[in-house]
mmCIF file of C-alpha atoms in Angstrom:
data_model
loop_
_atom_site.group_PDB
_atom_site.id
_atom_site.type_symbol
_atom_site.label_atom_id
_atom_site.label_comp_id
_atom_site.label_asym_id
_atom_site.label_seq_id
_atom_site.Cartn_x
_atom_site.Cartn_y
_atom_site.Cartn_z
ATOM 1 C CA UNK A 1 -18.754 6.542 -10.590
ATOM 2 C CA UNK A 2 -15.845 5.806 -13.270
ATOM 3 C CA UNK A 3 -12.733 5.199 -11.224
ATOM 4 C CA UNK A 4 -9.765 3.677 -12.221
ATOM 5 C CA UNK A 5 -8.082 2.640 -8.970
ATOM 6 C CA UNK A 6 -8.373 -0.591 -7.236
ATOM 7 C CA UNK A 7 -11.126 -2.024 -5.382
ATOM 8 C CA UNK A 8 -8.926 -2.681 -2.349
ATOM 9 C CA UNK A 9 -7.110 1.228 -2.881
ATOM 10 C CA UNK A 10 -10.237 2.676 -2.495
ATOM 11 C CA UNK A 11 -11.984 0.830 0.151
ATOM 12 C CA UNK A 12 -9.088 1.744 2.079
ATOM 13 C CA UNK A 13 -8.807 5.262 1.365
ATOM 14 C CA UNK A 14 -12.616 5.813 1.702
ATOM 15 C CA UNK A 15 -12.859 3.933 5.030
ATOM 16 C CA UNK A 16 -10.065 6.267 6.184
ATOM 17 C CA UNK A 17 -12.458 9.603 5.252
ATOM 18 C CA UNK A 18 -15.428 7.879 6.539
ATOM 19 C CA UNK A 19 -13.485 7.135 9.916
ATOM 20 C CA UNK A 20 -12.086 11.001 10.102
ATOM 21 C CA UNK A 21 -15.904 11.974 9.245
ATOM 22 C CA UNK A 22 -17.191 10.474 12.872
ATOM 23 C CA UNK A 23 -14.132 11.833 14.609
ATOM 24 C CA UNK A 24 -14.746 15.295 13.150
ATOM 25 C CA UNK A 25 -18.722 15.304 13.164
ATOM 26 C CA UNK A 26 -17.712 14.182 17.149
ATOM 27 C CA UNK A 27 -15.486 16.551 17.928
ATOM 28 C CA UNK A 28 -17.461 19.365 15.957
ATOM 29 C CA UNK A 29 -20.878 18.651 17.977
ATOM 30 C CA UNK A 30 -19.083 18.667 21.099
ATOM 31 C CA UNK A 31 -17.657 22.436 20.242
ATOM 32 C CA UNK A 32 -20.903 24.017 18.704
ATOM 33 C CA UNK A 33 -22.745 22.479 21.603
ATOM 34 C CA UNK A 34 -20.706 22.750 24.665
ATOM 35 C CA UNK A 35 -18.020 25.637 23.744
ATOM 36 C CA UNK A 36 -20.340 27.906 21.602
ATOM 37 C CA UNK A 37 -23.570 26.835 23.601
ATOM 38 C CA UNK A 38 -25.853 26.031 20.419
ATOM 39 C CA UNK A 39 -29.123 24.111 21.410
ATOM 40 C CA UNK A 40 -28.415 20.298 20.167
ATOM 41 C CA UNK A 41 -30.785 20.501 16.783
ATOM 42 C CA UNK A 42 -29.174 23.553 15.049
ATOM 43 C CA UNK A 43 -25.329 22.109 15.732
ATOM 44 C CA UNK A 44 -26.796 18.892 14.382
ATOM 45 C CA UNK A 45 -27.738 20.083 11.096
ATOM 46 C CA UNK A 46 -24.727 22.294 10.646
ATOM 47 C CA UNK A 47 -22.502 19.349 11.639
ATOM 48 C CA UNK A 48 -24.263 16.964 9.397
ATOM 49 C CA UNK A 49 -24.197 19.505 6.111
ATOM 50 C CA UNK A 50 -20.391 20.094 6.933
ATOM 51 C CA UNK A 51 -19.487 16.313 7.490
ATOM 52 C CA UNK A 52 -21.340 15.515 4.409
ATOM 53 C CA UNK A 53 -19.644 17.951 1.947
ATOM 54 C CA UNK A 54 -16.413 17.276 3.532
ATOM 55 C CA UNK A 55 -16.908 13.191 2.735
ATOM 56 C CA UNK A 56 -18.004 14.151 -0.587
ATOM 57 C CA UNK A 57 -15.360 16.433 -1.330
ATOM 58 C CA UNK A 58 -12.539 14.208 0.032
ATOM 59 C CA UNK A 59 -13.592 11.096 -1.818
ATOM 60 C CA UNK A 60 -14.659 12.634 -5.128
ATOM 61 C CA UNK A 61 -10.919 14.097 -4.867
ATOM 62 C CA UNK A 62 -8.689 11.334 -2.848
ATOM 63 C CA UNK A 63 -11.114 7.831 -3.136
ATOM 64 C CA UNK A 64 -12.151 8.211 -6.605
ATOM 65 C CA UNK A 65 -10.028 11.216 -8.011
ATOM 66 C CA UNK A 66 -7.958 9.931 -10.954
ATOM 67 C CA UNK A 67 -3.928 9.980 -10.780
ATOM 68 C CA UNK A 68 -2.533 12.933 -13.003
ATOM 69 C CA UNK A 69 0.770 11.836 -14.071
#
């Protein structure tokens, strides 16, 4: 959790991966469910396990990445 950035930086930047999380996990049930025709549970777990490692990803690398100069 060492970060050298800004408090107000980083609440910005994660609130900005957190938003594009519920538009993606949105947008991803609405394709495994109503394009590809998975029942509701299995698109919800692979929607949920793909939303979470792309938030963790994107912040570990973007939020709370350090700058290399």
């Amino acid at each position: 959790f060492k970060s050298v950035r800004r408090h107000r930086e980083t609440l910005v930047k994660f609130s900005i991966i957190a938003s594009g999380a519920a538009v993606f996990n949105t947008l991803l049930m609405y394709v495994l469910v109503k394009a590809v025709g998975l029942p509701y549970i299995f698109a919800q777990i692979l929607t949920t396990l793909t939303t979470l490692i792309y938030g963790f990803v994107a912040n570990t690398i973007w939020t709370f990445g350090h700058n290399v100069k």
